[in-house]
Short mmCIF file of C-alpha atoms and ligand atoms in Angstrom, two decimals:
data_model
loop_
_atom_site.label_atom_id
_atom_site.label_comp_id
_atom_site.label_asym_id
_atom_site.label_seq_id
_atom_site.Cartn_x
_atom_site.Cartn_y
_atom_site.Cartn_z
CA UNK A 1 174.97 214.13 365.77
CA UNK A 2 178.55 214.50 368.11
CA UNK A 3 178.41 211.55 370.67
CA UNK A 4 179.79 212.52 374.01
CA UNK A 5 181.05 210.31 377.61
CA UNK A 6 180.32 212.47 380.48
CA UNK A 7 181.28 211.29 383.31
CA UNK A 8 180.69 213.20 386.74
CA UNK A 9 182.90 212.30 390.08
CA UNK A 10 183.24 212.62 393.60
CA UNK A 11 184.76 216.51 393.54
CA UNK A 12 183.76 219.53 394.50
CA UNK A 13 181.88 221.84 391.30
CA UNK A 14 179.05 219.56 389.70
CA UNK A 15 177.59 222.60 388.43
CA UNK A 16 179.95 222.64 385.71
CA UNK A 17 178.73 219.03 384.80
CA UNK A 18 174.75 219.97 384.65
CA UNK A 19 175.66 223.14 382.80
CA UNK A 20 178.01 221.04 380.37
CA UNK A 21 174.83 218.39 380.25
CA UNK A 22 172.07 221.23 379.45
CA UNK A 23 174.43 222.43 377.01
CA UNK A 24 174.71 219.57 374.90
CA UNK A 25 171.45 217.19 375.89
CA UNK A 26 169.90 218.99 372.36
CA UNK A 27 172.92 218.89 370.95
CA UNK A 28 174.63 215.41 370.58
CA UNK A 29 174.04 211.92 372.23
CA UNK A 30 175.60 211.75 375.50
CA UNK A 31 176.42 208.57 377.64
CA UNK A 32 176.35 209.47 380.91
CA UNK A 33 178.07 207.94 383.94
CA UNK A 34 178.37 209.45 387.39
CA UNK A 35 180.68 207.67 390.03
CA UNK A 36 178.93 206.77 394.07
CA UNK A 37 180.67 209.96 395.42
CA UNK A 38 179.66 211.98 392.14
CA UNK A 39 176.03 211.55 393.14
CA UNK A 40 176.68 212.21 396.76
CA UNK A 41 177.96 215.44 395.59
CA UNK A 42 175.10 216.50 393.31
CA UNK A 43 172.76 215.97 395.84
CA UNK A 44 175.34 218.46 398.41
CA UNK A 45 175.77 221.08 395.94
CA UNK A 46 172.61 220.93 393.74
CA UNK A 47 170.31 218.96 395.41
CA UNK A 48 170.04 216.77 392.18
CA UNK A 49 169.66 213.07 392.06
CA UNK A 50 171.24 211.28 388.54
CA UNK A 51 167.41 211.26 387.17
CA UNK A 52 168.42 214.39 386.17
CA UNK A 53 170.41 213.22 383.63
CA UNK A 54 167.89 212.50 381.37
CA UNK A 55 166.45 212.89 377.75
CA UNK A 56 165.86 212.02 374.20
CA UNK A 57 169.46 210.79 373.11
CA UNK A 58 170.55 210.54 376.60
CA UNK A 59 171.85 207.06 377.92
CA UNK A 60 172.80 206.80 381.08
CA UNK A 61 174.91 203.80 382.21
CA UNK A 62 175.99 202.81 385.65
CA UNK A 63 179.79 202.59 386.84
CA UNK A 64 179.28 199.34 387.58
CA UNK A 65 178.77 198.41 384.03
CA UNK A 66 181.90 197.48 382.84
CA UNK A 67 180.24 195.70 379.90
CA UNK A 68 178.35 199.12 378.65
CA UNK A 69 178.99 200.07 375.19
CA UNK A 70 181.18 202.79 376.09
CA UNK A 71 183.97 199.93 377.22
CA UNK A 72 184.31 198.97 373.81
CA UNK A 73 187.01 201.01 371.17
CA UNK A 74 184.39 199.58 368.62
CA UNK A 75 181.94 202.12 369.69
CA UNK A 76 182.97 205.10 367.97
CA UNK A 77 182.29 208.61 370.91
CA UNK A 78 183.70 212.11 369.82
CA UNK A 79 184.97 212.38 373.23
CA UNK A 80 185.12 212.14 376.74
CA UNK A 81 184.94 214.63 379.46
CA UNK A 82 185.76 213.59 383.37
CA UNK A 83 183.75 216.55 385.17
CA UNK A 84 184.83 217.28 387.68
CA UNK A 85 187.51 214.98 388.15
CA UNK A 86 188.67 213.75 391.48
CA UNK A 87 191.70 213.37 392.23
CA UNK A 88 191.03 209.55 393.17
CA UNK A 89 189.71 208.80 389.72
CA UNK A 90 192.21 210.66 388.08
CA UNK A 91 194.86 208.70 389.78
CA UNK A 92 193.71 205.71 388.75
CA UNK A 93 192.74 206.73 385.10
CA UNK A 94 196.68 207.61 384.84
CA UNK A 95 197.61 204.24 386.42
CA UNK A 96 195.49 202.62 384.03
CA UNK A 97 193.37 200.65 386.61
CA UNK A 98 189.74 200.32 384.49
CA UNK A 99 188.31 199.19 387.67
CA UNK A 100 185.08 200.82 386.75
CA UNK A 101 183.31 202.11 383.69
CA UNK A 102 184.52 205.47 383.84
CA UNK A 103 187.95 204.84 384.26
CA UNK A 104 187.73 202.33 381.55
CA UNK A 105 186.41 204.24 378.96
CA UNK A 106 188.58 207.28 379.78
CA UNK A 107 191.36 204.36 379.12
CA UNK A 108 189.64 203.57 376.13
CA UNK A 109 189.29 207.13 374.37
CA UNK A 110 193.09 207.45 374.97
CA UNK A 111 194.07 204.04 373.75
CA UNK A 112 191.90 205.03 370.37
CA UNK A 113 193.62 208.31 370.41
CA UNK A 114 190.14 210.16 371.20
CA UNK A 115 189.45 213.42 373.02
CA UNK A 116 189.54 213.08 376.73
CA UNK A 117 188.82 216.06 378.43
CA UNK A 118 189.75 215.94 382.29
CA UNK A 119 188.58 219.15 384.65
CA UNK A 120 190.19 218.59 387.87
CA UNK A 121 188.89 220.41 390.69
CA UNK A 122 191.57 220.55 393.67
CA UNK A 123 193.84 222.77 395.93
CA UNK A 124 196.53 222.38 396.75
CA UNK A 125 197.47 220.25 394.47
CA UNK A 126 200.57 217.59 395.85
CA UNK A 127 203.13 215.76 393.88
CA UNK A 128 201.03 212.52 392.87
CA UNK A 129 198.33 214.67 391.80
CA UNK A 130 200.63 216.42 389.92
CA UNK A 131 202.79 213.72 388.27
CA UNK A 132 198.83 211.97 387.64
CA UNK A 133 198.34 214.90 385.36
CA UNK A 134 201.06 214.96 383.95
CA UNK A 135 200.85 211.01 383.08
CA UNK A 136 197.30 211.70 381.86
CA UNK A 137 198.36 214.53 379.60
CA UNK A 138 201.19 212.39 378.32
CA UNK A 139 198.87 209.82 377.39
CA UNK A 140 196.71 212.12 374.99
CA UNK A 141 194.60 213.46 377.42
CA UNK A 142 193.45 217.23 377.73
CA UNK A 143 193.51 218.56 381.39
CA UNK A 144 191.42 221.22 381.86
CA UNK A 145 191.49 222.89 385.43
CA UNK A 146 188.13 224.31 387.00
CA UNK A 147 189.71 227.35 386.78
CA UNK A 148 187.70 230.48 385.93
CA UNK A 149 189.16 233.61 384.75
CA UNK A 150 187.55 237.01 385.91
CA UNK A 151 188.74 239.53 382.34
CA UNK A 152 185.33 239.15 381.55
CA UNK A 153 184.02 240.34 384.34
CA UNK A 154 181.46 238.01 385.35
CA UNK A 155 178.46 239.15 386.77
CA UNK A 156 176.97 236.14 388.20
CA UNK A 157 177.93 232.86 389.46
CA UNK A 158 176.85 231.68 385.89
CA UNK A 159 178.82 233.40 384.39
CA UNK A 160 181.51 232.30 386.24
CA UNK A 161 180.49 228.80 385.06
CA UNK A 162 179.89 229.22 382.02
CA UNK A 163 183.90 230.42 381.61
CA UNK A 164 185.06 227.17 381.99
CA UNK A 165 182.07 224.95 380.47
CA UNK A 166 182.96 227.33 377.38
CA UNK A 167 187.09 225.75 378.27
CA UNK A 168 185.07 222.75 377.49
CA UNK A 169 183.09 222.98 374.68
CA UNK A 170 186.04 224.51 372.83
CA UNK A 171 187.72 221.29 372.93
CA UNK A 172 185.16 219.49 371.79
CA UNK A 173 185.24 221.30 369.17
CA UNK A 174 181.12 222.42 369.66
CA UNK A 175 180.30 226.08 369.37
CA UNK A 176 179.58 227.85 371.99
CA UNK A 177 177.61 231.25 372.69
CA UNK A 178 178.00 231.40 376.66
CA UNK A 179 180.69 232.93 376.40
CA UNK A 180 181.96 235.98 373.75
CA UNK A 181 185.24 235.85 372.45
CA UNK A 182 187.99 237.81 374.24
CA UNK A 183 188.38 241.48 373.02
CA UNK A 184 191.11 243.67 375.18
C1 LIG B 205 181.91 216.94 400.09
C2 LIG B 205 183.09 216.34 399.40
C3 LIG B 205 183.84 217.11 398.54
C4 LIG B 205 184.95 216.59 397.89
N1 LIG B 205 185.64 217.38 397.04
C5 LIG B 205 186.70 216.87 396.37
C6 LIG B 205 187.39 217.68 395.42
O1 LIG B 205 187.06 218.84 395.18
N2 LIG B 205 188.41 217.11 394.76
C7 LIG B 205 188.81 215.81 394.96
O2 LIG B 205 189.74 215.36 394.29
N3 LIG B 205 188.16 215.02 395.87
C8 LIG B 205 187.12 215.52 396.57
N4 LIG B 205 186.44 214.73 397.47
C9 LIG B 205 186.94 213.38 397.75
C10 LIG B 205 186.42 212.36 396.73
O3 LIG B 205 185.01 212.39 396.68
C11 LIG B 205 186.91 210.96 397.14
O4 LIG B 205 188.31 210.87 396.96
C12 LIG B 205 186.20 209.86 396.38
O5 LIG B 205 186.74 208.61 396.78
C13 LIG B 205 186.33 210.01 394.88
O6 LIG B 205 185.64 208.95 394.28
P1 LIG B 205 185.35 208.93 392.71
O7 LIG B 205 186.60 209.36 392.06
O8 LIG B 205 185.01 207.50 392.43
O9 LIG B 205 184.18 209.81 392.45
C14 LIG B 205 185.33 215.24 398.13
C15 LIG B 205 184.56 214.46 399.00
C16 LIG B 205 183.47 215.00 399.61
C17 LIG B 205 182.65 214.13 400.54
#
């Protein structure tokens, strides 16, 4: 079984996090971490509290923890995604800060040279944010816009979702059936 970091923050599009969770939960072990503003804004846009984030190979692990196994480069994940990703932590994930768990093991997976998936959810975007990304996909890091496309014309706000969860997934390298392959 694929182990997976998930980590949820403080921006805007959550949905893409529980739809990324309910993916994978029967699918790999996932260690789950979800920032103070990240559960301020599942309870505004989903009305979910973190007990959500539950299940049979589910850990979750606060942000507090700096301690938790997923601190360690000993303890072997398959990747890491940041979703979404504020701009905050992604600022100081690129400056290298490790201030809390999330931004630690995001500093972690790139120091071992693991996936780390970042979906930054923004607009405008200014110049730090924009030299942050850049740093961060320097460093190894994958950054992967919450940025749907509408080719396949979506029919739902699901679907819509599912576009860039599928972004995801691809770069985890897990198979996916959301969403079919492009055909022109
Ligand atoms: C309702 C709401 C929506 C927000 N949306 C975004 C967003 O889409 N992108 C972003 O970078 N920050 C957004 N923020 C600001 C972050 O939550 C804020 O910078 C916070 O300090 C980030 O903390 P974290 O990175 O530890 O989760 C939003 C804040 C609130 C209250």
């Amino acid at each position: 079984m694929k182990r997976f970091i998930l980590a949820i923050t403080g921006a805007s599009g959550v949905c893409y996090a529980k739809r990324l969770f309910d993916y994978l939960r029967p699918r790999a072990e996932l260690h789950v971490i979800i920032s103070d503003r990240g559960r301020e804004l599942l309870k505004i846009e989903l009305s979910l509290t973190p007990s959500y984030f539950s299940g049979e190979a589910v850990i979750v692990h606060k942000n507090t923890r700096i301690n938790a196994p997923v601190a360690s480069g000993s303890f072997p994940v398959d990747g890491m995604v940041v979703v979404p990703a504020s701009m905050g932590t992604v600022g100081r994930i690129a400056g290298g800060i490790s201030g809390t768990l999330i931004e630690r093991a995001a500093d972690v997976v790139l120091k071992e040279k693991r996936k780390l998936v970042v979906v930054p959810r923004e607009t405008p975007f200014n110049a730090i944010h924009l030299q942050n990304l850049l740093t961060l996909d320097r460093a190894g890091a994958v950054v992967l816009p919450a940025c749907p496309a509408f080719y396949h014309k979506p029919g739902s706000l699901d679907d819509i979702v599912d576009f860039v969860v599928a972004r995801i997934l691809k770069q985890l390298e897990v198979e996916q059936d959301m969403v079919p392959p492009y055909e022109p």
